[in-house]
């Protein structure tokens, strides 16, 4: 169902039939810059919305993906400058695609000492309020903050784990996390802790 919604959104912006061939893992629309970023098994595809054409296809060196058979697919998020960050769903590594040059860089994240090294991120989102990335692990149900320079991932202490998390969305000061159920997460101002409640995430 999620892939169908993404496909329909894509066709809304590409009414003349410019669309992805093959599976789509994630898609993010950057309406401010007129771009559609699509994460696929063969890398990242970037389309120009005004021109209705593909402007880049970028490979992700060393990208490791377990895939939906083992949980959720990796994710793609844009920061406030339009740069894309792609996760792995199985290892603590992210890839950045520069919005201007489309240069790709790989970043191994340093984790907290007491954490499991076998952690990947099934969902990621940029928080303009905190100027950092927030990410979740499907298998561990943990929430993480990743600094904007993509050097370090720090675990956010949760009141309850979020197992099966596959999608994030920010609504004001709340973080909406979608597992088979919907969670509302209230973040502490310093992002060191958060309270998670199993309820609809509404404004």
mmCIF file of C-alpha atoms in Angstrom:
data_model
loop_
_atom_site.group_PDB
_atom_site.id
_atom_site.type_symbol
_atom_site.label_atom_id
_atom_site.label_comp_id
_atom_site.label_asym_id
_atom_site.label_seq_id
_atom_site.Cartn_x
_atom_site.Cartn_y
_atom_site.Cartn_z
ATOM 1 C CA UNK A 1 0.000 0.000 0.000
ATOM 2 C CA UNK A 2 2.802 2.455 0.877
ATOM 3 C CA UNK A 3 4.474 1.906 -2.478
ATOM 4 C CA UNK A 4 1.157 2.457 -4.257
ATOM 5 C CA UNK A 5 0.685 5.791 -2.479
ATOM 6 C CA UNK A 6 4.214 6.854 -3.407
ATOM 7 C CA UNK A 7 3.626 5.859 -7.027
ATOM 8 C CA UNK A 8 0.375 7.837 -7.203
ATOM 9 C CA UNK A 9 2.069 10.875 -5.680
ATOM 10 C CA UNK A 10 4.786 10.565 -8.272
ATOM 11 C CA UNK A 11 2.281 10.474 -11.130
ATOM 12 C CA UNK A 12 0.553 13.545 -9.700
ATOM 13 C CA UNK A 13 3.776 15.480 -10.207
ATOM 14 C CA UNK A 14 4.592 13.719 -13.493
ATOM 15 C CA UNK A 15 1.248 13.753 -15.356
ATOM 16 C CA UNK A 16 2.900 12.921 -18.684
ATOM 17 C CA UNK A 17 4.098 9.506 -17.586
ATOM 18 C CA UNK A 18 7.659 10.190 -16.373
ATOM 19 C CA UNK A 19 7.957 7.622 -13.584
ATOM 20 C CA UNK A 20 10.367 5.088 -12.115
ATOM 21 C CA UNK A 21 10.809 1.697 -13.695
ATOM 22 C CA UNK A 22 11.168 -1.085 -11.167
ATOM 23 C CA UNK A 23 10.678 -1.080 -7.395
ATOM 24 C CA UNK A 24 10.664 2.107 -5.357
ATOM 25 C CA UNK A 25 11.928 1.855 -1.775
ATOM 26 C CA UNK A 26 11.311 5.449 -0.680
ATOM 27 C CA UNK A 27 10.513 8.778 -2.272
ATOM 28 C CA UNK A 28 10.763 12.359 -1.010
ATOM 29 C CA UNK A 29 9.509 15.444 -2.830
ATOM 30 C CA UNK A 30 11.529 18.652 -2.493
ATOM 31 C CA UNK A 31 8.934 21.140 -3.713
ATOM 32 C CA UNK A 32 11.096 24.120 -2.746
ATOM 33 C CA UNK A 33 13.723 23.062 -5.298
ATOM 34 C CA UNK A 34 11.405 21.282 -7.702
ATOM 35 C CA UNK A 35 12.895 17.818 -7.252
ATOM 36 C CA UNK A 36 11.783 14.283 -6.536
ATOM 37 C CA UNK A 37 14.302 12.018 -4.808
ATOM 38 C CA UNK A 38 13.677 8.298 -5.215
ATOM 39 C CA UNK A 39 15.530 5.525 -3.420
ATOM 40 C CA UNK A 40 15.600 2.303 -5.436
ATOM 41 C CA UNK A 41 17.607 -0.943 -5.193
ATOM 42 C CA UNK A 42 20.094 0.455 -7.736
ATOM 43 C CA UNK A 43 20.700 3.754 -5.924
ATOM 44 C CA UNK A 44 19.201 7.239 -5.840
ATOM 45 C CA UNK A 45 17.311 8.783 -8.745
ATOM 46 C CA UNK A 46 16.658 12.519 -8.913
ATOM 47 C CA UNK A 47 13.969 14.004 -11.143
ATOM 48 C CA UNK A 48 13.270 17.622 -12.005
ATOM 49 C CA UNK A 49 9.608 18.323 -11.328
ATOM 50 C CA UNK A 50 9.293 21.363 -13.658
ATOM 51 C CA UNK A 51 11.117 19.603 -16.518
ATOM 52 C CA UNK A 52 9.589 16.168 -15.835
ATOM 53 C CA UNK A 53 12.858 14.386 -16.474
ATOM 54 C CA UNK A 54 15.572 12.495 -14.628
ATOM 55 C CA UNK A 55 18.611 14.657 -13.848
ATOM 56 C CA UNK A 56 20.745 12.192 -11.885
ATOM 57 C CA UNK A 57 21.182 8.512 -11.062
ATOM 58 C CA UNK A 58 23.621 7.993 -8.196
ATOM 59 C CA UNK A 59 25.207 4.785 -6.954
ATOM 60 C CA UNK A 60 25.817 4.346 -3.224
ATOM 61 C CA UNK A 61 29.255 2.742 -2.708
ATOM 62 C CA UNK A 62 29.188 -0.155 -0.267
ATOM 63 C CA UNK A 63 25.452 0.170 0.396
ATOM 64 C CA UNK A 64 24.257 -2.792 2.486
ATOM 65 C CA UNK A 65 20.553 -3.609 2.514
ATOM 66 C CA UNK A 66 18.688 -6.480 4.180
ATOM 67 C CA UNK A 67 15.305 -5.475 2.775
ATOM 68 C CA UNK A 68 11.651 -6.055 3.543
ATOM 69 C CA UNK A 69 12.051 -9.787 4.145
ATOM 70 C CA UNK A 70 13.981 -8.903 7.313
ATOM 71 C CA UNK A 71 12.079 -5.796 8.383
ATOM 72 C CA UNK A 72 11.757 -2.515 6.513
ATOM 73 C CA UNK A 73 13.643 -0.989 3.638
ATOM 74 C CA UNK A 74 16.231 1.767 4.186
ATOM 75 C CA UNK A 75 15.097 5.383 4.121
ATOM 76 C CA UNK A 76 15.981 8.706 2.531
ATOM 77 C CA UNK A 77 15.600 12.151 4.098
ATOM 78 C CA UNK A 78 16.449 15.692 3.038
ATOM 79 C CA UNK A 79 17.991 18.330 5.263
ATOM 80 C CA UNK A 80 17.108 22.013 5.048
ATOM 81 C CA UNK A 81 19.729 22.593 2.315
ATOM 82 C CA UNK A 82 18.235 19.908 0.071
ATOM 83 C CA UNK A 83 20.997 17.334 0.627
ATOM 84 C CA UNK A 84 19.812 13.722 0.736
ATOM 85 C CA UNK A 85 20.861 11.234 3.405
ATOM 86 C CA UNK A 86 20.293 7.515 2.842
ATOM 87 C CA UNK A 87 20.399 4.854 5.538
ATOM 88 C CA UNK A 88 21.216 1.181 5.654
ATOM 89 C CA UNK A 89 18.668 -0.975 7.442
ATOM 90 C CA UNK A 90 21.347 -3.223 8.877
ATOM 91 C CA UNK A 91 24.540 -1.241 9.649
ATOM 92 C CA UNK A 92 25.172 2.198 11.250
ATOM 93 C CA UNK A 93 26.344 3.811 8.026
ATOM 94 C CA UNK A 94 24.703 6.604 6.027
ATOM 95 C CA UNK A 95 25.317 8.057 2.576
ATOM 96 C CA UNK A 96 25.005 11.726 1.718
ATOM 97 C CA UNK A 97 24.195 13.142 -1.705
ATOM 98 C CA UNK A 98 25.063 16.826 -2.079
ATOM 99 C CA UNK A 99 22.163 18.800 -3.521
ATOM 100 C CA UNK A 100 24.339 21.004 -5.701
ATOM 101 C CA UNK A 101 27.012 18.692 -7.102
ATOM 102 C CA UNK A 102 25.310 15.307 -6.564
ATOM 103 C CA UNK A 103 28.580 14.126 -5.002
ATOM 104 C CA UNK A 104 28.108 10.995 -2.872
ATOM 105 C CA UNK A 105 29.941 10.393 0.410
ATOM 106 C CA UNK A 106 29.823 7.471 2.851
ATOM 107 C CA UNK A 107 29.769 8.059 6.619
ATOM 108 C CA UNK A 108 30.362 5.423 9.294
ATOM 109 C CA UNK A 109 28.656 6.631 12.448
ATOM 110 C CA UNK A 110 30.275 6.398 15.853
ATOM 111 C CA UNK A 111 27.730 4.914 18.281
ATOM 112 C CA UNK A 112 27.355 5.158 22.030
ATOM 113 C CA UNK A 113 29.662 2.738 23.803
ATOM 114 C CA UNK A 114 26.934 0.628 25.378
ATOM 115 C CA UNK A 115 24.976 -0.012 22.212
ATOM 116 C CA UNK A 116 24.693 -2.967 19.878
ATOM 117 C CA UNK A 117 26.972 -2.523 16.876
ATOM 118 C CA UNK A 118 24.481 -4.366 14.660
ATOM 119 C CA UNK A 119 22.070 -1.485 14.280
ATOM 120 C CA UNK A 120 20.656 -0.021 11.103
ATOM 121 C CA UNK A 121 18.035 2.640 10.511
ATOM 122 C CA UNK A 122 14.734 1.824 8.821
ATOM 123 C CA UNK A 123 13.525 5.436 8.960
ATOM 124 C CA UNK A 124 15.166 8.843 9.196
ATOM 125 C CA UNK A 125 13.907 12.424 9.307
ATOM 126 C CA UNK A 126 15.497 15.868 9.516
ATOM 127 C CA UNK A 127 14.402 18.029 12.443
ATOM 128 C CA UNK A 128 14.771 21.733 11.585
ATOM 129 C CA UNK A 129 13.931 22.595 15.192
ATOM 130 C CA UNK A 130 16.892 20.604 16.527
ATOM 131 C CA UNK A 131 19.034 20.894 13.394
ATOM 132 C CA UNK A 132 19.780 17.202 13.488
ATOM 133 C CA UNK A 133 18.574 13.908 12.056
ATOM 134 C CA UNK A 134 16.334 11.527 13.981
ATOM 135 C CA UNK A 135 16.331 7.838 13.090
ATOM 136 C CA UNK A 136 14.805 4.585 14.312
ATOM 137 C CA UNK A 137 15.914 0.976 14.284
ATOM 138 C CA UNK A 138 13.305 -1.545 13.130
ATOM 139 C CA UNK A 139 14.707 -4.492 15.086
ATOM 140 C CA UNK A 140 15.726 -2.747 18.306
ATOM 141 C CA UNK A 141 12.913 -0.189 18.472
ATOM 142 C CA UNK A 142 15.451 2.450 19.447
ATOM 143 C CA UNK A 143 15.471 6.145 18.609
ATOM 144 C CA UNK A 144 18.671 7.941 17.622
ATOM 145 C CA UNK A 145 19.905 11.436 16.942
ATOM 146 C CA UNK A 146 22.526 11.844 14.230
ATOM 147 C CA UNK A 147 24.529 15.044 14.106
ATOM 148 C CA UNK A 148 24.241 17.114 10.892
ATOM 149 C CA UNK A 149 27.857 16.374 9.938
ATOM 150 C CA UNK A 150 27.045 12.645 10.029
ATOM 151 C CA UNK A 151 29.772 11.709 12.467
ATOM 152 C CA UNK A 152 27.972 10.318 15.516
ATOM 153 C CA UNK A 153 24.716 8.574 16.402
ATOM 154 C CA UNK A 154 23.504 8.885 19.990
ATOM 155 C CA UNK A 155 20.661 6.886 21.469
ATOM 156 C CA UNK A 156 17.675 8.819 22.799
ATOM 157 C CA UNK A 157 16.386 7.298 26.046
ATOM 158 C CA UNK A 158 12.799 6.187 25.350
ATOM 159 C CA UNK A 159 10.052 5.526 27.875
ATOM 160 C CA UNK A 160 9.010 2.594 25.682
ATOM 161 C CA UNK A 161 10.716 0.896 22.714
ATOM 162 C CA UNK A 162 9.307 1.257 19.207
ATOM 163 C CA UNK A 163 9.751 -2.203 17.649
ATOM 164 C CA UNK A 164 8.849 -2.490 14.004
ATOM 165 C CA UNK A 165 9.273 1.229 13.278
ATOM 166 C CA UNK A 166 9.275 1.835 9.532
ATOM 167 C CA UNK A 167 8.419 5.511 9.108
ATOM 168 C CA UNK A 168 8.950 8.859 10.858
ATOM 169 C CA UNK A 169 7.229 12.198 10.512
ATOM 170 C CA UNK A 170 7.648 15.434 12.440
ATOM 171 C CA UNK A 171 4.563 17.416 13.400
ATOM 172 C CA UNK A 172 5.469 20.524 15.327
ATOM 173 C CA UNK A 173 7.223 19.438 18.509
ATOM 174 C CA UNK A 174 6.064 15.819 18.188
ATOM 175 C CA UNK A 175 7.649 12.906 16.412
ATOM 176 C CA UNK A 176 5.216 10.509 14.764
ATOM 177 C CA UNK A 177 6.482 6.943 14.503
ATOM 178 C CA UNK A 178 4.672 4.339 12.439
ATOM 179 C CA UNK A 179 4.993 0.667 13.306
ATOM 180 C CA UNK A 180 2.093 -1.716 12.831
ATOM 181 C CA UNK A 181 0.625 0.844 15.253
ATOM 182 C CA UNK A 182 0.971 4.606 15.518
ATOM 183 C CA UNK A 183 3.071 6.250 18.220
ATOM 184 C CA UNK A 184 3.383 9.836 19.406
ATOM 185 C CA UNK A 185 6.824 10.685 20.753
ATOM 186 C CA UNK A 186 7.407 13.826 22.803
ATOM 187 C CA UNK A 187 11.057 14.836 22.670
ATOM 188 C CA UNK A 188 12.946 16.465 25.498
ATOM 189 C CA UNK A 189 14.456 19.849 24.535
ATOM 190 C CA UNK A 190 17.993 18.442 24.742
ATOM 191 C CA UNK A 191 17.048 15.284 22.771
ATOM 192 C CA UNK A 192 18.523 13.056 25.453
ATOM 193 C CA UNK A 193 15.187 11.458 26.278
ATOM 194 C CA UNK A 194 11.665 11.090 24.920
ATOM 195 C CA UNK A 195 8.273 9.834 26.019
ATOM 196 C CA UNK A 196 6.504 7.449 23.637
ATOM 197 C CA UNK A 197 2.743 6.869 23.769
ATOM 198 C CA UNK A 198 0.796 4.426 21.629
ATOM 199 C CA UNK A 199 -1.766 6.843 20.212
ATOM 200 C CA UNK A 200 -2.607 8.742 17.040
ATOM 201 C CA UNK A 201 -0.137 11.475 16.222
ATOM 202 C CA UNK A 202 -2.347 14.478 15.523
ATOM 203 C CA UNK A 203 -1.789 18.233 15.668
#
